[in-house]
One Martini backbone bead per residue (centre of mass of N, CA, C, O) as a GRO file, in nm:
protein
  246
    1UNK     BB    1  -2.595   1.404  -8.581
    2UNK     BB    2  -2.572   1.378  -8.253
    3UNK     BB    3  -2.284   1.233  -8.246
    4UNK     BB    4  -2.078   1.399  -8.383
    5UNK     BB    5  -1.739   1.314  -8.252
    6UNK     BB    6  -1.803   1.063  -8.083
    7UNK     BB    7  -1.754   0.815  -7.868
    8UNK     BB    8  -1.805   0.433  -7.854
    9UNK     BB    9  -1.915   0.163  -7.630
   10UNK     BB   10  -2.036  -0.160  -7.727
   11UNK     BB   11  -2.130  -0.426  -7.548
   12UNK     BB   12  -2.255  -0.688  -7.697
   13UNK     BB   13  -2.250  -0.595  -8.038
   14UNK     BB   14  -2.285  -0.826  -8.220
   15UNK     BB   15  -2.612  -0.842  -8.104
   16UNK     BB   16  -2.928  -0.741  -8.070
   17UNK     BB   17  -2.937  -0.465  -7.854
   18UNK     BB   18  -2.581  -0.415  -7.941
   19UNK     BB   19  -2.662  -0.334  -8.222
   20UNK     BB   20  -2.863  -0.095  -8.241
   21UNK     BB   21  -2.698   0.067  -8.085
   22UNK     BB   22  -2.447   0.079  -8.296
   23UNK     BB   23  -2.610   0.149  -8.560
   24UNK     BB   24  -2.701   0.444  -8.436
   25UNK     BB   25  -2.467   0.581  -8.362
   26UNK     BB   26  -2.345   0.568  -8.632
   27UNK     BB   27  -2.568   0.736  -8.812
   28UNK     BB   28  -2.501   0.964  -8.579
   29UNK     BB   29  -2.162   0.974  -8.580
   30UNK     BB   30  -2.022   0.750  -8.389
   31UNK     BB   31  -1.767   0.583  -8.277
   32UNK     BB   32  -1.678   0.261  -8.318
   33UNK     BB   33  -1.675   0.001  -8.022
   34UNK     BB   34  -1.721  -0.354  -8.084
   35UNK     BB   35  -1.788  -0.581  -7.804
   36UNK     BB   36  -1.741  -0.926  -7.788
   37UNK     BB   37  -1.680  -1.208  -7.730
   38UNK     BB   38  -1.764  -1.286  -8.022
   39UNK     BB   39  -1.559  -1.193  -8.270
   40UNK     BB   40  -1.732  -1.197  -8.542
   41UNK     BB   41  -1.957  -1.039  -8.451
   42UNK     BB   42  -1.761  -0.778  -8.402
   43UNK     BB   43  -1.723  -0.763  -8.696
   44UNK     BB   44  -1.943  -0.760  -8.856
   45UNK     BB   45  -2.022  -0.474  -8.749
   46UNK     BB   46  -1.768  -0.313  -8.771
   47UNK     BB   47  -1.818  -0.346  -9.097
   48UNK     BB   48  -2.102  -0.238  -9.156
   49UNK     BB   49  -2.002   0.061  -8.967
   50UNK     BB   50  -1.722   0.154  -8.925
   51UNK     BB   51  -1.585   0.006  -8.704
   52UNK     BB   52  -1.466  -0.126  -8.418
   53UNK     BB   53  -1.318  -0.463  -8.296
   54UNK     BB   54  -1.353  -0.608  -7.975
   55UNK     BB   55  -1.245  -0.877  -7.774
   56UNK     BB   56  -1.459  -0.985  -7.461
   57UNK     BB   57  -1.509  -1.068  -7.112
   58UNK     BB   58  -1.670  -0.863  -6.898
   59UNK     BB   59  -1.558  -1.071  -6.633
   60UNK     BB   60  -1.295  -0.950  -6.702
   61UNK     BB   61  -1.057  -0.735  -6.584
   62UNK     BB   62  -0.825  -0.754  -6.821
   63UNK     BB   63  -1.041  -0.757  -7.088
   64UNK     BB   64  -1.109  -0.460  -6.982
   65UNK     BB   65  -0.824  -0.325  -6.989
   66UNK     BB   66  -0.771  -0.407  -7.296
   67UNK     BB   67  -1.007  -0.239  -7.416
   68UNK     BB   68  -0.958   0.022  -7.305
   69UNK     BB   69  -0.717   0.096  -7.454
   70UNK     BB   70  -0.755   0.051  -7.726
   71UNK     BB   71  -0.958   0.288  -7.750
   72UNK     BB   72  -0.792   0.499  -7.705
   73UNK     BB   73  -0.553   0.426  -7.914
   74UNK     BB   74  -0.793   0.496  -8.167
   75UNK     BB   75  -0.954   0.758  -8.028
   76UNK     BB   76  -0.815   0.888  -7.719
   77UNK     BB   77  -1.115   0.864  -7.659
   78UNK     BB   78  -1.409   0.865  -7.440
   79UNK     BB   79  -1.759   0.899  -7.398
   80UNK     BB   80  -1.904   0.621  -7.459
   81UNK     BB   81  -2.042   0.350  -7.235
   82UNK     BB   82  -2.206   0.034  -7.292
   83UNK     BB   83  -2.398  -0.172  -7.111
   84UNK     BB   84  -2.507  -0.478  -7.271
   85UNK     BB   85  -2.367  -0.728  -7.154
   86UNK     BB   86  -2.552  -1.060  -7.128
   87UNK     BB   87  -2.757  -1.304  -6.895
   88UNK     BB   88  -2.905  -1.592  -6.861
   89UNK     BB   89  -3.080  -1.835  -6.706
   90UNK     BB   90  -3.310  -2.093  -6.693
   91UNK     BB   91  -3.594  -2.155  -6.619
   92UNK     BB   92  -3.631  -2.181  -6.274
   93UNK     BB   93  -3.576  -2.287  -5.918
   94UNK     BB   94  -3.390  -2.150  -5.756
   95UNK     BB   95  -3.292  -2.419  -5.603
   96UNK     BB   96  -3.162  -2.500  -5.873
   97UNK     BB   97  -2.998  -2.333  -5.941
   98UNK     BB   98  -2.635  -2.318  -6.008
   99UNK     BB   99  -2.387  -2.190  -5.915
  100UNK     BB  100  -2.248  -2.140  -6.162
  101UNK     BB  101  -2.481  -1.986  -6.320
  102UNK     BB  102  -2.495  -1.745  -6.069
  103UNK     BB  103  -2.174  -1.640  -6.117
  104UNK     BB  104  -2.199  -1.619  -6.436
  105UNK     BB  105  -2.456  -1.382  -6.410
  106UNK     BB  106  -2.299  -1.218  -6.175
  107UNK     BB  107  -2.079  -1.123  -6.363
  108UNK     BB  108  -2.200  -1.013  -6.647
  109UNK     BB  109  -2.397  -0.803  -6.502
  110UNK     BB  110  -2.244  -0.695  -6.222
  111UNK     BB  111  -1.938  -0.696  -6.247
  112UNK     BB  112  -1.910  -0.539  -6.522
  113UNK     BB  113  -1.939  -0.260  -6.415
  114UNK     BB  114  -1.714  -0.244  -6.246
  115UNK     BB  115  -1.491  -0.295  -6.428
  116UNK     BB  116  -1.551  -0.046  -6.646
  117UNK     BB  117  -1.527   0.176  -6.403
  118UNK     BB  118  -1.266   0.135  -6.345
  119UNK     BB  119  -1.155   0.194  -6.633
  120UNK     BB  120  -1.358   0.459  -6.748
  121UNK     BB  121  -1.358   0.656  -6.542
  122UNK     BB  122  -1.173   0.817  -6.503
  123UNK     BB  123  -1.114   0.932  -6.788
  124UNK     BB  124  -1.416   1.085  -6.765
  125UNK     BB  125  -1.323   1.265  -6.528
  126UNK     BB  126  -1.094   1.421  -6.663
  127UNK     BB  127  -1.304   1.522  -6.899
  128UNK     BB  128  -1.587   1.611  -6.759
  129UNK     BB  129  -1.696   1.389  -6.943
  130UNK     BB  130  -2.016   1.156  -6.992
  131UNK     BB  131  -2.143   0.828  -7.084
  132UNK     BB  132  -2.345   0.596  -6.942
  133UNK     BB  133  -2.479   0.248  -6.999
  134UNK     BB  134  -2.742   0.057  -6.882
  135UNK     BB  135  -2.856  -0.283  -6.943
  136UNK     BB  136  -3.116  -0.387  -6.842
  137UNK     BB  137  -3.469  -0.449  -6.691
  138UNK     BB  138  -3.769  -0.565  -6.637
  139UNK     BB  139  -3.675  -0.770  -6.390
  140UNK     BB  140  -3.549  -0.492  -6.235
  141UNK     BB  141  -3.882  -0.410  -6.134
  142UNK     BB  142  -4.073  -0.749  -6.255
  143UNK     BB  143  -4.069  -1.021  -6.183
  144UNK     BB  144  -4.025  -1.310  -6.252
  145UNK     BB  145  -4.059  -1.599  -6.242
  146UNK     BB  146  -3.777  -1.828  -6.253
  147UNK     BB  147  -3.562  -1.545  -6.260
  148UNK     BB  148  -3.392  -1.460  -6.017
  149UNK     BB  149  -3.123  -1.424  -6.041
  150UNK     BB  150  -3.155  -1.225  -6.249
  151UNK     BB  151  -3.348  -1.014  -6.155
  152UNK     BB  152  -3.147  -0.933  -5.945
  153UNK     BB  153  -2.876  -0.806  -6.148
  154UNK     BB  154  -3.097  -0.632  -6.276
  155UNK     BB  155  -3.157  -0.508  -5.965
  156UNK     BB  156  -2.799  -0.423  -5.928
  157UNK     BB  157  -2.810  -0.217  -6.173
  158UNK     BB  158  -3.005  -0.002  -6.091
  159UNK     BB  159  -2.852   0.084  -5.851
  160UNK     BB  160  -2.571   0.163  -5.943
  161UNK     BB  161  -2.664   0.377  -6.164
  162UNK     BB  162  -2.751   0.563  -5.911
  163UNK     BB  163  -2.492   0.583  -5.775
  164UNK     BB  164  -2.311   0.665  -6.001
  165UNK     BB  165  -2.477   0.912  -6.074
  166UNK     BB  166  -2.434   1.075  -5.835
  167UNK     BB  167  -2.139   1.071  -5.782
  168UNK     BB  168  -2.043   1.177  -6.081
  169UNK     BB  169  -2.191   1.438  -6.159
  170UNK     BB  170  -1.955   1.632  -6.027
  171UNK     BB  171  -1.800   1.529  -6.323
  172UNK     BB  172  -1.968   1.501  -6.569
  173UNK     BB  173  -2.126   1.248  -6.512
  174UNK     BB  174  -2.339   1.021  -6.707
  175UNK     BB  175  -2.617   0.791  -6.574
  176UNK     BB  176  -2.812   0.527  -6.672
  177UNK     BB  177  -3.120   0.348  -6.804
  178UNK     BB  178  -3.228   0.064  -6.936
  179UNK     BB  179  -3.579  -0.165  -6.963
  180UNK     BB  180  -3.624  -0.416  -7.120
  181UNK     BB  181  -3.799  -0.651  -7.308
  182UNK     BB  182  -3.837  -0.866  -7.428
  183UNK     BB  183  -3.663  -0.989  -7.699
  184UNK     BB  184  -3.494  -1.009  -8.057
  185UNK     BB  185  -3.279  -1.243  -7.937
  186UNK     BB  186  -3.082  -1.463  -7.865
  187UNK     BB  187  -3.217  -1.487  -7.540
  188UNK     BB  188  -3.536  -1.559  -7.554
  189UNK     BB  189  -3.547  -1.836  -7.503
  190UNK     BB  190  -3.438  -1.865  -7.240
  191UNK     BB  191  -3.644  -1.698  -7.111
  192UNK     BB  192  -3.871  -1.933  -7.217
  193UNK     BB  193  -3.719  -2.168  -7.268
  194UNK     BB  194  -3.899  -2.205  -7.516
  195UNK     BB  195  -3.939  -2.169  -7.866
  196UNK     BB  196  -4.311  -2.131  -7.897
  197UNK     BB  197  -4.598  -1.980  -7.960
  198UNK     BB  198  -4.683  -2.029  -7.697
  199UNK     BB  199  -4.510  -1.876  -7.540
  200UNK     BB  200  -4.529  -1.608  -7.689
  201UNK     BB  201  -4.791  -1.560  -7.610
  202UNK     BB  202  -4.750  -1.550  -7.315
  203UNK     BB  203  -4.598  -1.320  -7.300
  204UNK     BB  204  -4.753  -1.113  -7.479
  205UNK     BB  205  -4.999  -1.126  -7.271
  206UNK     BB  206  -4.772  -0.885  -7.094
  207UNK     BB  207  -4.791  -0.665  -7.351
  208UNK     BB  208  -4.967  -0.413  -7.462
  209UNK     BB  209  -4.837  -0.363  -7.719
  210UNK     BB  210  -4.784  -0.693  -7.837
  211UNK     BB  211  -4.468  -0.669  -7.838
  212UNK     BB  212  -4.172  -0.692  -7.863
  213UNK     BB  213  -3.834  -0.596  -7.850
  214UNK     BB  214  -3.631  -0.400  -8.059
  215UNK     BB  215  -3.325  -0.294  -8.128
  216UNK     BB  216  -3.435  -0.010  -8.238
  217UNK     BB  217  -3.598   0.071  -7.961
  218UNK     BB  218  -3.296   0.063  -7.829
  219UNK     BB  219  -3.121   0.256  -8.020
  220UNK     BB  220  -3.301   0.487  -7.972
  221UNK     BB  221  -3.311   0.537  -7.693
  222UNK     BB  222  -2.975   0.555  -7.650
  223UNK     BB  223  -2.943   0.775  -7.773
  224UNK     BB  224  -3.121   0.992  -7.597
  225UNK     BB  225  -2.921   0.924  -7.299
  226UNK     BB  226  -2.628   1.008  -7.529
  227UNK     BB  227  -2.720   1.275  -7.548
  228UNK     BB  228  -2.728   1.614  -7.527
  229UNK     BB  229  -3.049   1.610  -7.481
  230UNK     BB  230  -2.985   1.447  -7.193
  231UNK     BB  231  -2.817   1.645  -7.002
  232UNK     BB  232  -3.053   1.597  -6.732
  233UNK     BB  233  -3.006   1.307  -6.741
  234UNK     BB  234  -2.966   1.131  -6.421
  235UNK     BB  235  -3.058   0.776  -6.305
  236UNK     BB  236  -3.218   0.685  -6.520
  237UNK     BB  237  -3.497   0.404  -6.632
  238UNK     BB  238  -3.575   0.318  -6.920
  239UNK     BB  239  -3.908   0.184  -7.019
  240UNK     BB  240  -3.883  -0.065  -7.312
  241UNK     BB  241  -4.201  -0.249  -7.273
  242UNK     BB  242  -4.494  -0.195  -7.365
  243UNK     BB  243  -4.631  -0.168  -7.041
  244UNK     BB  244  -4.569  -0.406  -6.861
  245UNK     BB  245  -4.457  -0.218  -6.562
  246UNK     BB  246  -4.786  -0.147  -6.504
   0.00000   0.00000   0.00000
């Protein structure tokens, strides 16, 4: 129960990665609210665990601060607030990406951080104490080709987080990064352009570790860089990678 008392948001939370690190964190006691752009999906998994739902556009600034109310008027406090909605262009030479699809993965990668700091640091900074976490990637370490645009947005979520973290320090309000490598989420095709075996095998032939990464093992880490156990670690980006990124 290291969570036991505290409360929680995670963006994206209806599937994937961030239904993982809702479910670890429900199991450790704490109060969720799962935000997902599709209500259905936040809605099964907030019903799963015992949590609330709420849907969310992470790029539209009224979207996060109508989200924000909400927790407070549930929760009344928010403890932590986990960044995990995002999305990726389908693997492509960068000067072919559409305007479009550059707009929307930085939108939702990178401008999401920015909207949700706006409305949840002050409360955090008033409360003296709080735990932001951002999922970025392994993308924004260690770029694959044709992944430009994307590469780049989870490369300025790494910046932002080690930026945010230095900034709130001083109020206690601590910011991390989880880098996970691709994983089994509905995200995985879009990475890999299509979803085949060969595929998964050329992939998986960069990972050391030999296999994708799973909601289980982002809700482990999640879990322990958003409890008291992590209080002196702030600004660090851990790599749930499977070796990808030596």
């Amino acid at each position: 129960m290291r969570l036991e008392g505290k409360t929680a948001i995670v963006t994206g939370g209806g599937s994937g990665f961030g239904a993982g690190i809702a479910r670890r964190f429900a199991e450790e006691g704490a109060r969720l609210m799962v935000a997902d752009i599709n209500a259905e999906a936040a809605e099964a998994i907030a019903a799963e665990i015992g949590g609330i739902a709420q849907p969310v556009d992470v790029s539209k600034g009224e979207s996060v601060a109508a989200m924000s109310e909400a927790a407070i008027a549930a929760f009344g406090t928010v403890d932590i607030l986990v960044n995990n909605a995002g999305i990726t262009h389908l693997p492509a030479p960068m000067e072919d990406v559409t305007e479009e699809d550059f707009d929307r993965v930085l939108a939702v990668n990178a401008k999401s951080v920015y909207l949700t700091a706006r409305s949840f640091v002050p409360h955090m900074k008033a409360n003296g104490a709080g735990a932001i976490l951002n999922v970025a990637s392994t993308a924004g370490v260690s770029p694959r080709p044709r992944l430009n645009w994307y590469n780049a947005s989870k490369g300025w979520m790494i910046t932002a987080t080690e930026a945010m973290a230095v900034e709130l320090a001083p109020h206690g309000v601590r910011v991390n990064a989880l880098a996970p490598v691709a994983g089994e989420t509905p995200l995985l095709a879009s990475f890999m352009g299509e979803d085949t075996p060969e595929m998964r095998a050329k992939f998986l032939s960069t990972i050391p570790l030999g296999r994708f990464s799973t909601p289980q093992d982002m809700g482990n880490a999640a879990l322990y860089l958003c409890s008291d156990e992590a209080s002196m670690i702030t600004g660090a980006v851990l790599r749930v990678d499977g070796g990808r990124c030596i």
